[in-house]
Coordinates of C-alpha atoms in Angstrom, one line a residue:
X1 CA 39.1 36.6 2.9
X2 CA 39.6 33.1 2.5
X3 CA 37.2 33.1 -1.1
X4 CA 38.1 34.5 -4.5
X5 CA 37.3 38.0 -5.2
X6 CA 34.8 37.0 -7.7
X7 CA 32.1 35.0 -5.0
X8 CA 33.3 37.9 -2.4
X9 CA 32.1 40.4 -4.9
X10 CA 29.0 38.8 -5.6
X11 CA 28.5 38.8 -1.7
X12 CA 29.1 42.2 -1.3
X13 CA 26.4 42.9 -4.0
X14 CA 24.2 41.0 -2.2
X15 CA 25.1 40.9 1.3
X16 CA 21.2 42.7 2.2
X17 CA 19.3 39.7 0.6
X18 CA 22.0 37.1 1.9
X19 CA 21.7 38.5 5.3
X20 CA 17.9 38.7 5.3
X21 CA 17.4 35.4 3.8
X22 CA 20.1 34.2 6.7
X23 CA 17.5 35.9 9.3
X24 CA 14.5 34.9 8.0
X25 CA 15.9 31.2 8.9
X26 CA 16.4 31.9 12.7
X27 CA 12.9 32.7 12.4
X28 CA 12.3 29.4 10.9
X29 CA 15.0 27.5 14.0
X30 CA 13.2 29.9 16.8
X31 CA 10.0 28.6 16.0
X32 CA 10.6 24.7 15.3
X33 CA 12.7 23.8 18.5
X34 CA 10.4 25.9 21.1
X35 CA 7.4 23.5 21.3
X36 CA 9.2 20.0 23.0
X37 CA 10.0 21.9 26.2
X38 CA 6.8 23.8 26.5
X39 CA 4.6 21.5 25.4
X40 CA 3.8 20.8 29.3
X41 CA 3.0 24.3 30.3
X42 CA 0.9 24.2 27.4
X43 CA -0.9 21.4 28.4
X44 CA -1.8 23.1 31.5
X45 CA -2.5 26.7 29.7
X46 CA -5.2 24.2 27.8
X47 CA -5.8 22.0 30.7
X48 CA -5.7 18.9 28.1
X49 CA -4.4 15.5 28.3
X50 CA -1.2 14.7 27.3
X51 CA -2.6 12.4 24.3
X52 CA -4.3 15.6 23.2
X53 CA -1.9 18.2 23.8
X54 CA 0.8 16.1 21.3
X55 CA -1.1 16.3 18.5
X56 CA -0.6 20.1 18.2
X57 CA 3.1 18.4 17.2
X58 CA 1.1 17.1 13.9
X59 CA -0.3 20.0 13.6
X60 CA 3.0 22.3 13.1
X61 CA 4.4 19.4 10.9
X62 CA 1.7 18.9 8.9
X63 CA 1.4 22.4 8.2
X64 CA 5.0 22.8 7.7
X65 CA 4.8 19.8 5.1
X66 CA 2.2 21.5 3.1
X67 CA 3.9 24.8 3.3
X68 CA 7.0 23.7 1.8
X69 CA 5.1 22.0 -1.1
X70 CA 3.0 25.7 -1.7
X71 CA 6.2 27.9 -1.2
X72 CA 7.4 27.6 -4.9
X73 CA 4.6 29.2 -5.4
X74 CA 5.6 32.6 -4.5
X75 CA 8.9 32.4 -6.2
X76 CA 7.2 34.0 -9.8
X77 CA 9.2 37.3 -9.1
X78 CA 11.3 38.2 -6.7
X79 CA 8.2 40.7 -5.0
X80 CA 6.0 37.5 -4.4
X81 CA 8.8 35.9 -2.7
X82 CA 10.2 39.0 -0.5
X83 CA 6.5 39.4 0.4
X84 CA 5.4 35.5 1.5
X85 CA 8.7 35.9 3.6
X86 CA 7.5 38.8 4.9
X87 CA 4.0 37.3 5.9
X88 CA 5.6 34.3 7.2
X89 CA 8.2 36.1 9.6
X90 CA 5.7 38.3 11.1
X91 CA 3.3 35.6 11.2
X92 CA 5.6 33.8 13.5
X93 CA 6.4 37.0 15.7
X94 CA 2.1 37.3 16.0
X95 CA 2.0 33.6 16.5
X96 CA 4.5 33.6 19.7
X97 CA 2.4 36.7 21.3
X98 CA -0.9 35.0 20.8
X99 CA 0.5 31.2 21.9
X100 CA 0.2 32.5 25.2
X101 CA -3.9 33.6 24.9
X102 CA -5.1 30.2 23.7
X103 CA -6.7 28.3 26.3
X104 CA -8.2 25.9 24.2
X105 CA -6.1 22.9 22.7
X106 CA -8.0 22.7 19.2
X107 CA -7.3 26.9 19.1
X108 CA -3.7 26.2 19.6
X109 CA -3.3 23.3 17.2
X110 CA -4.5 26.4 14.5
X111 CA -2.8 28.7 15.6
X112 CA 0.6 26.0 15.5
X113 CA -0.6 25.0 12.0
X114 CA -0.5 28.6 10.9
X115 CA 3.6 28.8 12.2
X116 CA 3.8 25.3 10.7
X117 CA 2.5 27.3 7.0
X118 CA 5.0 29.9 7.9
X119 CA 7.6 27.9 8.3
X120 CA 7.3 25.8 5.1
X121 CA 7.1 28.8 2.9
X122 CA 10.3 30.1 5.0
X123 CA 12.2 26.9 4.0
X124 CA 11.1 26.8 0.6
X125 CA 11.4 30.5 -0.6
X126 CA 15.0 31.1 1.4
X127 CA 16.9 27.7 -0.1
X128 CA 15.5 29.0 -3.9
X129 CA 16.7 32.5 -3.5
X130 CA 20.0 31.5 -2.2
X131 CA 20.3 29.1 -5.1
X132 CA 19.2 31.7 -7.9
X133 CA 21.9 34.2 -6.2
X134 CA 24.6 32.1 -6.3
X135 CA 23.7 29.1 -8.5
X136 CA 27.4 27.6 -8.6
X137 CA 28.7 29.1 -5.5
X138 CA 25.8 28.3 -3.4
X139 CA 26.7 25.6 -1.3
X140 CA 28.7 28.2 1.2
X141 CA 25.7 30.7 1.8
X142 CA 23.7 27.3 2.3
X143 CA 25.7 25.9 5.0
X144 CA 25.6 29.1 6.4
X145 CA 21.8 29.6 6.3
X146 CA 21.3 26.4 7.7
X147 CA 23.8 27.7 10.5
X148 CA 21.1 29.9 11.6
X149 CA 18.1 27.6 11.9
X150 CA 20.3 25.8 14.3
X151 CA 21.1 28.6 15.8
X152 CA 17.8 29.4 16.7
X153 CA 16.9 26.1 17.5
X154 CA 19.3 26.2 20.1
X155 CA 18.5 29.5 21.2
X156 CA 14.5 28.9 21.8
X157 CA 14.7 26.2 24.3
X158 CA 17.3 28.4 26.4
X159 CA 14.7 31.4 26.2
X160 CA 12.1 29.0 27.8
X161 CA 13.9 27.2 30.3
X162 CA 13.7 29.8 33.1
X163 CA 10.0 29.7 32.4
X164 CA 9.0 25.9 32.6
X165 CA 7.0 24.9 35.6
X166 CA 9.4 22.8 38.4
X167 CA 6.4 21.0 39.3
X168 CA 2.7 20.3 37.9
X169 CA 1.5 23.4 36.6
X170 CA -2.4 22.6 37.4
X171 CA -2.7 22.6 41.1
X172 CA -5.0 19.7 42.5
X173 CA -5.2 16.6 44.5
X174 CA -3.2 15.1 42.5
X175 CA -0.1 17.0 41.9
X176 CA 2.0 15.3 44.4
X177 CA 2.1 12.6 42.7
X178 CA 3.2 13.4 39.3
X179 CA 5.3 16.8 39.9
X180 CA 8.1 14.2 40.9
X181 CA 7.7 12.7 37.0
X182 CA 7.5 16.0 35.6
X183 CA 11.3 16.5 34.5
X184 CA 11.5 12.5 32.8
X185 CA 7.9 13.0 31.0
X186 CA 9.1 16.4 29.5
X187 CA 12.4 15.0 28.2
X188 CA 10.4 11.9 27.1
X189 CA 7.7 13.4 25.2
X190 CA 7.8 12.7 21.3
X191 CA 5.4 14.2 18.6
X192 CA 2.5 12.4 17.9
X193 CA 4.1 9.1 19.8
X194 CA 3.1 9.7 23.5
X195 CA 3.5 6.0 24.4
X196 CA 4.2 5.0 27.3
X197 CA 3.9 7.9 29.4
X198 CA -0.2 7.2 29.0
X199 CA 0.3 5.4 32.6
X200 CA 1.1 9.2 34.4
X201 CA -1.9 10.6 36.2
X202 CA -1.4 14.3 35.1
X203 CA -4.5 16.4 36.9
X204 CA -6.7 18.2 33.8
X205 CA -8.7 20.5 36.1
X206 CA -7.4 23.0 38.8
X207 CA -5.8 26.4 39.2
X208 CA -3.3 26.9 36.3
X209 CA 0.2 28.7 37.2
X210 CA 2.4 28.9 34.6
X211 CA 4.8 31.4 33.9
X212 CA 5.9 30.2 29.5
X213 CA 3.8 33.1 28.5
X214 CA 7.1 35.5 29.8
X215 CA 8.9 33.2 27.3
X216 CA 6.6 33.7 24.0
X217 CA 6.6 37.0 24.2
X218 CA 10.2 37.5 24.6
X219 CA 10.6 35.2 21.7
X220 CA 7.7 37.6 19.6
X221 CA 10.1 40.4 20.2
X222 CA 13.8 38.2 19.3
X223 CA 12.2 37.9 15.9
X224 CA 10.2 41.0 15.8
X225 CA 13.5 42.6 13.7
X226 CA 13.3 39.9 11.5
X227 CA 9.9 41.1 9.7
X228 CA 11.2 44.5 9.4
X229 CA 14.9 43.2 7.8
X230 CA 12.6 42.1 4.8
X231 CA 10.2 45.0 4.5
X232 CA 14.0 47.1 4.1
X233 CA 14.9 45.0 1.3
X234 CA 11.5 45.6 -0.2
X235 CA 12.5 49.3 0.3
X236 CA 15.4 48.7 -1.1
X237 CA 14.3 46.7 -3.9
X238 CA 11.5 49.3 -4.6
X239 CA 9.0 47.0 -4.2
X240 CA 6.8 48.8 -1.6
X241 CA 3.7 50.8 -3.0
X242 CA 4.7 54.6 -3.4
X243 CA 8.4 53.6 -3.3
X244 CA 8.9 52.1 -6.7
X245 CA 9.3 54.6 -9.1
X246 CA 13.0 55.0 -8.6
X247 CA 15.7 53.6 -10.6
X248 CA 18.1 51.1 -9.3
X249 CA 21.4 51.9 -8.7
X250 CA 24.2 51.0 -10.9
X251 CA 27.1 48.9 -10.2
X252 CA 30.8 50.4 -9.1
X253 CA 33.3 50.1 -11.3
X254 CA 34.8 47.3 -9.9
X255 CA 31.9 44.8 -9.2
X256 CA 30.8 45.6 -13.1
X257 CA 34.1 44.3 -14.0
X258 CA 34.3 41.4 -12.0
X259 CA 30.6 40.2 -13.4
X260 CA 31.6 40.9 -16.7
X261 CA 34.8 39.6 -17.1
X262 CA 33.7 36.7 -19.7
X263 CA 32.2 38.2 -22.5
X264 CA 31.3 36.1 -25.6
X265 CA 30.8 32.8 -23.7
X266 CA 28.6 34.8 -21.2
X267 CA 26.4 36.3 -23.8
X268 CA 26.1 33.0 -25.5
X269 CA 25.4 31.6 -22.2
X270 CA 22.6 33.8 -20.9
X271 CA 20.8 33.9 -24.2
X272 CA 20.4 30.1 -24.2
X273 CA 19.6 30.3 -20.7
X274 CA 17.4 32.8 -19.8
X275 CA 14.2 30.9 -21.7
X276 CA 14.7 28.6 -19.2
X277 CA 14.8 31.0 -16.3
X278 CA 11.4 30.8 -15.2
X279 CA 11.2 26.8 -16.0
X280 CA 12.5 25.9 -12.6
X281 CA 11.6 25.7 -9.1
X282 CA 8.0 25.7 -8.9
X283 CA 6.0 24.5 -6.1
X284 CA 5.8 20.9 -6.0
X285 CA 1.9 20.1 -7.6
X286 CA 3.4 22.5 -10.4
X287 CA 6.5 20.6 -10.9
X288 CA 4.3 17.5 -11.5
X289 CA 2.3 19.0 -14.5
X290 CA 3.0 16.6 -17.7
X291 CA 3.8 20.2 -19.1
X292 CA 7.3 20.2 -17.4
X293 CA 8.1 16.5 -18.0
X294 CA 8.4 17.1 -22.0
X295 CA 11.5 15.6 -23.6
X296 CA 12.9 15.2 -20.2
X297 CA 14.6 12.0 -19.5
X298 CA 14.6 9.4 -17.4
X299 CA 17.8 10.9 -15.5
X300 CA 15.5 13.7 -14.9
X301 CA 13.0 12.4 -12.4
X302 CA 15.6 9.9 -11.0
X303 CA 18.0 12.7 -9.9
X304 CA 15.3 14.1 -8.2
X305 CA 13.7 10.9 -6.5
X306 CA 17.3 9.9 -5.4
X307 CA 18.2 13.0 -4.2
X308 CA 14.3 13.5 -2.2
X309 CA 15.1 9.4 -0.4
X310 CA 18.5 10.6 0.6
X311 CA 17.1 13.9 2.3
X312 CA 14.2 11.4 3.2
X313 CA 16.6 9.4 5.2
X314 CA 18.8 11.8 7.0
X315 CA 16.4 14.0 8.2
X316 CA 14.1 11.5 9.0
X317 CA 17.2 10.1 11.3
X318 CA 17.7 13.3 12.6
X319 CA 13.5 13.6 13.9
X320 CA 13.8 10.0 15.1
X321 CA 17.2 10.5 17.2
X322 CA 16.7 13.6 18.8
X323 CA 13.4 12.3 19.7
X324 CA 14.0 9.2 21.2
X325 CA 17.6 9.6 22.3
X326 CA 16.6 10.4 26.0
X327 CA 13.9 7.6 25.8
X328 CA 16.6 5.0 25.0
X329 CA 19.3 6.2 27.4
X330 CA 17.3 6.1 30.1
X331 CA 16.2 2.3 30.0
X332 CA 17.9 -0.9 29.9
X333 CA 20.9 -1.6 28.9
X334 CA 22.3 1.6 29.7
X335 CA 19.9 2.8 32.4
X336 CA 21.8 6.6 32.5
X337 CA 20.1 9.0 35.2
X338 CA 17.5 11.4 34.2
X339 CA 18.9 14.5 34.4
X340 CA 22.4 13.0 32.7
X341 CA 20.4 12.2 29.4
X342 CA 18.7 14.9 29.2
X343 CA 21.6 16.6 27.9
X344 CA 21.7 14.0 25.0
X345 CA 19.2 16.0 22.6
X346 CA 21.3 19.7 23.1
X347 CA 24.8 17.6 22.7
X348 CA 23.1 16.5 19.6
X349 CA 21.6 19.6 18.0
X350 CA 24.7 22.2 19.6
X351 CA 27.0 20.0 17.2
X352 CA 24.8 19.7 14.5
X353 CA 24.9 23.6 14.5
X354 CA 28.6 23.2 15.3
X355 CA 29.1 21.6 12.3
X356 CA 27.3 23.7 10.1
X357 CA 29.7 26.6 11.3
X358 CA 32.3 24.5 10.1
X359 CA 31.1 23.6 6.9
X360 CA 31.2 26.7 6.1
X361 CA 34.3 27.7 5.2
X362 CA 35.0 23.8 4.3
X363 CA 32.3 23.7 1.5
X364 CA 34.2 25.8 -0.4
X365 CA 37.1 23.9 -0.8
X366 CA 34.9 20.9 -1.4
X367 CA 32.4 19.5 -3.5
X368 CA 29.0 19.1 -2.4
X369 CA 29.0 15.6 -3.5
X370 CA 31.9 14.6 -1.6
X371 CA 30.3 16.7 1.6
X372 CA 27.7 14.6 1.2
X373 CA 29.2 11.6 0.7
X374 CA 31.9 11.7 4.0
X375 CA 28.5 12.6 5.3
X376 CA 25.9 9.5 4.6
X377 CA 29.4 7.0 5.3
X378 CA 30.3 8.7 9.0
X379 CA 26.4 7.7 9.8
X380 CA 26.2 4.8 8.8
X381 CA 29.8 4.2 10.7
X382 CA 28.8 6.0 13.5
X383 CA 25.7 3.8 13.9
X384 CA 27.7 0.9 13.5
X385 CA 29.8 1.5 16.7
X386 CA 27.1 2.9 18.8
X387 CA 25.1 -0.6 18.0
X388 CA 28.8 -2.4 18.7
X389 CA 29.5 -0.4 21.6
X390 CA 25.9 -0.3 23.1
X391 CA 26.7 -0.7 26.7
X392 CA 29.3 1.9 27.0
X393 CA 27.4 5.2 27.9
X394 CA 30.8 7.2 27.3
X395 CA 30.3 5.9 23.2
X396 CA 26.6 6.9 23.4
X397 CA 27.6 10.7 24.4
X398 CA 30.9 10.2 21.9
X399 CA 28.2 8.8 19.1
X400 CA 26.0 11.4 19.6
X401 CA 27.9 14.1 19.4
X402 CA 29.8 12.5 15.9
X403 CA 26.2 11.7 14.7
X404 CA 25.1 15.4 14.8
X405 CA 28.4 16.6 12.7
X406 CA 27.7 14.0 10.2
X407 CA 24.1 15.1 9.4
X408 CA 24.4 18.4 10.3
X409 CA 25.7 19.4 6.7
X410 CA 24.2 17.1 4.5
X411 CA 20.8 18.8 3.2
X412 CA 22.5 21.9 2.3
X413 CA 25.4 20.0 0.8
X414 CA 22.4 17.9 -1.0
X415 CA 20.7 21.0 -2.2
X416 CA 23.3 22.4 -3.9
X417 CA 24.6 19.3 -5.2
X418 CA 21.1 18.2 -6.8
X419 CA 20.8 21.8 -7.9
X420 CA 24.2 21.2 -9.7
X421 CA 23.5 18.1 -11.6
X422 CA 20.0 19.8 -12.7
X423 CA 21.8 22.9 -14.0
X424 CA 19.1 24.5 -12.0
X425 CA 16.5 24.2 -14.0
X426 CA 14.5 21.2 -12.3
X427 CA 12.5 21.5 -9.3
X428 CA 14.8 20.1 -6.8
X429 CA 14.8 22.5 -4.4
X430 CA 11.1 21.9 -3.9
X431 CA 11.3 18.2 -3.7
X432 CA 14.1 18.0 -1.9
X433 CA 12.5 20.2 1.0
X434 CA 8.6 18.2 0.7
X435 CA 11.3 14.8 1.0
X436 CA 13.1 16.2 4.2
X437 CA 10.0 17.3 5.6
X438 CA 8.1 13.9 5.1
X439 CA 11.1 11.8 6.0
X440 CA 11.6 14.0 9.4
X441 CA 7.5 13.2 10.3
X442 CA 7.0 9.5 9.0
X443 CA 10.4 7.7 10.6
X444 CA 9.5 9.4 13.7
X445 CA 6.3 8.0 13.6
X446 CA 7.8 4.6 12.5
X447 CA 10.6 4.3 15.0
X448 CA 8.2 5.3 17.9
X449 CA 6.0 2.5 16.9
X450 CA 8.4 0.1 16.9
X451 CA 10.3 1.0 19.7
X452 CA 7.0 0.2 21.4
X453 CA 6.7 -3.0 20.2
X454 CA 10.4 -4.8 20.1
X455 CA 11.8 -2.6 23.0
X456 CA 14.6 0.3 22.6
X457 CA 16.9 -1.8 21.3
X458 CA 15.6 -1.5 17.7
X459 CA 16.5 2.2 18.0
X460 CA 19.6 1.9 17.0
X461 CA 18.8 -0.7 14.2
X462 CA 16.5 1.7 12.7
X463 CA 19.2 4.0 12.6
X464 CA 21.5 1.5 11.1
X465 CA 19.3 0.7 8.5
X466 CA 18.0 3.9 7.8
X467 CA 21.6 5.1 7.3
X468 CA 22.6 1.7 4.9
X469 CA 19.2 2.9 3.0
X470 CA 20.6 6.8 3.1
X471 CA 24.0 5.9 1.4
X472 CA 22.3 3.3 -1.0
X473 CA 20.4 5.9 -2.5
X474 CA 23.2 8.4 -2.5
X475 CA 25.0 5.4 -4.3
X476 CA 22.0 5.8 -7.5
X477 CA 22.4 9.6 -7.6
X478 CA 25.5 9.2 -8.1
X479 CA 25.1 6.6 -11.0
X480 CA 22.1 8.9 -12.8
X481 CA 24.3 11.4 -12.7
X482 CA 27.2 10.2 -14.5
X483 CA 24.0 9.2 -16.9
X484 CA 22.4 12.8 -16.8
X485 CA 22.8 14.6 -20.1
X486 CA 25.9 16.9 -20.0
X487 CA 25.6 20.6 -21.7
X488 CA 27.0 21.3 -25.2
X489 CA 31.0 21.8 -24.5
X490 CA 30.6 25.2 -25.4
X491 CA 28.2 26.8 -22.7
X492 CA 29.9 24.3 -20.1
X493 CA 33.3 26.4 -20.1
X494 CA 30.7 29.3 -20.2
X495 CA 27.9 28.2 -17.5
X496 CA 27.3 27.5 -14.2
X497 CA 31.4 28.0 -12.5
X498 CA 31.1 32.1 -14.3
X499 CA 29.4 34.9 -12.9
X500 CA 27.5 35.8 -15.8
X501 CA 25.7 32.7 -16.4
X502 CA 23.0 34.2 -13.6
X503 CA 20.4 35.3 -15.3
X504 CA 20.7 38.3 -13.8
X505 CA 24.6 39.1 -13.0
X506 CA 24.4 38.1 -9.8
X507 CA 20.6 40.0 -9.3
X508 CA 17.5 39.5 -9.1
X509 CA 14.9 38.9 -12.2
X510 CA 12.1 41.3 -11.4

């Protein structure tokens, strides 16, 4: 295998939680991607305006915000974790198979807020766990879990596209009209930001035929395993009622020698650390009790700002791009046909997942920081050239594609870097998430407005910018972390880079 024997060991001894927390995220990329390209049919399922049937876009994101902030709450013991995962991924699998019963727009916008909770505490709880597994090695199981929300995300849309409606789903006097439209006004729509598609008469009464209902349920039953993955490992864990009087079993030979291969330093390490176990990634109104900011320094919150504005940033760029990409290719300067741009927002996302693939095995021959660092620079280069080539459409499918690899790596890269500098015992991952979540709805918001006002153009300036403000930030991590108080010498040849500094030898703490 291309890793040591010591993080291929600790794999192994978790390769049921890994996997589960890896599945648990296609949950989270299955459900987040689906709503663009059915959000017509379901405008016609609720016989709503288009106006109307956006907002079930704030809705989900909302919701999803507010999840992410309430997720460290579960993550007291490994049983409250294992069982808000297991809530939210069957409460995504129920969510798909009722999607299709709701016939009223306000009933749907609950029933998306609910996914959007789901989701949050999905993001939340799966980034911690990873990070308390693998603490120092954690950056490769990140890239990879990331992998599989984009995985997902490109799956969904696939799943759906036999199912979307060729031509206006609500039959009526009008349909004529606006079933020619009905291909540009999908790939145009943008949460919360309908625009200027206001103009197209879509009909709101008339016989509804729609056939996305096939594609919710076939997505209910995709995840369907998912659910039951982390009621196993509840099993396993001996965690289910009438199951948990069993011992747990004990470690082979080998793997007991591998974890304990430090001994002194390893003892002195986990007795200093293990007060502190608990101290760490709480949910975000718990992280800002004045009880956690005693004797911290000013280092403290700054790592954690910096690190939140840079996550602010890229993901916000990646909301804002693959929103408006098709939007801005299809006017002036570069006027590309219809059906040609619409394959802008997949070439985008299939090599953002491409890239997580390959960070992979490539974040464990490098540092997060310099991941993310070769990440925030190729952005902000990349949206250089796309603003100095702006009339070549070749560059615009070229800058694309080198747009998605850049940020495709960069909050798992983040996570474990922030993590690192924190010797995980702030509340980064928590922040970090609520930042990326409130970056990805605001910029969206931002960039739609003023798109609308100063023309597409300022697109690509908002990117620009947005990327100069990404690496600026980056820039002061990377300063408060030169000034971040370093460990005593002797737990830092003992901590974080050895096995045993876990708090629970590569297990979990009950």
């Amino acid at each position: 295998m291309w890793w040591d024997e010591r993080v291929s060991a600790r794999f192994r001894r978790n390769l049921q939680p890994t996997l589960t927390y890896w599945s648990v995220f296609f949950s989270f990329g299955l459900c987040i991607a689906f709503l663009g390209p059915t959000l017509l049919d379901l405008r016609c399922q609720t016989q709503s305006s288009l106006s109307q049937i956006t907002w079930v876009f704030f809705s989900q994101q909302f919701c999803l915000l507010l999840g992410s902030c309430l997720g460290g709450v579960f993550k007291r013991t490994l049983a409250q974790s294992l069982f808000a995962l297991f809530a939210s991924s069957l409460a995504i699998s129920l969510v798909f198979a009722i999607i299709p019963l709701c016939h009223n727009v306000v009933v749907l916008a609950v029933v998306m807020a609910v996914a959007g909770l789901a989701m949050g505490c999905i993001d939340t709880i799966s980034n911690m766990q990873l990070v308390k597994i693998y603490q120092k090695d954690s950056a490769i199981f990140l890239q990879a879990l990331h992998f599989f929300v984009g995985f997902g995300a490109l799956l969904s849309p696939l799943i759906a596209d036999p199912f979307l409606s060729d031509t206006n789903c609500i039959l009526s006097n009008a349909t004529a009209n606006a079933s020619s439209n009905l291909p540009h006004i999908r790939k145009s729509l943008v949460p919360h930001h309908p625009g200027n598609l206001s103009h197209y008469d879509l009909p709101m009464k008339g016989m509804v035929v729609t056939r996305v209902s096939y594609a919710f349920w076939i997505m209910a039953l995709i995840n369907l395993p998912v659910p039951i993955a982390v009621f196993f490992l509840l099993y396993k864990e001996r965690m289910v009622p009438c199951f948990n009087s069993s011992s747990r079993p004990l470690l082979s030979a080998d793997e007991l020698a591998m974890e304990t291969r430090p001994t002194v330093k390893d003892d002195l390490a986990t007795s200093v650390q293990r007060p502190h176990a608990a101290g760490g990634h709480d949910d975000l109104f718990s992280c800002c009790q004045s009880k956690n900011f005693r004797g911290a320094s000013y280092t403290y919150f700054a790592v954690h700002i910096t690190g939140a504005l840079v996550l602010f940033m890229t993901d916000g760029i990646v909301g804002e791009y693959s929103g408006f990409i098709y939007s801005y290719a299809v006017e002036e300067p570069l006027s590309v046909v219809h059906k040609v741009a619409g394959y802008l927002p997949s070439l985008f996302w299939g090599f953002i997942t491409l890239g997580r693939l390959i960070s992979i095995p490539v974040s464990y021959r490098m540092k997060p920081a310099t991941m993310v660092f070769i990440n925030v620079v190729g952005v902000l280069i990349t949206f250089l050239l796309l603003l100095i080539f702006s009339y070549s459409v070749v560059f615009l499918f070229v800058g694309t594609a080198s747009l998605g690899l850049f940020l495709s790596s960069t909050f798992p890269s983040m996570l474990a870097y922030t993590e690192d500098i924190l010797q995980y015992k702030g509340c980064a991952t928590t922040v970090l998430v609520t930042g990326a979540g409130i970056g990805e709805m605001v910029l969206q918001l931002l960039v739609g407005s003023i798109i609308h006002d100063q023309g597409s153009y300022s697109f690509l300036v908002c990117g620009m910018i947005f990327g100069g403000l990404a690496f600026t930030f980056y820039a002061f991590l990377l300063f408060f972390h030169r000034m971040y108080p370093k460990p005593p010498s002797d737990m830092d040849a003992a901590s974080p880079d050895k096995p045993a500094v876990m708090d629970d030898t590569g297990q979990y703490q009950r």
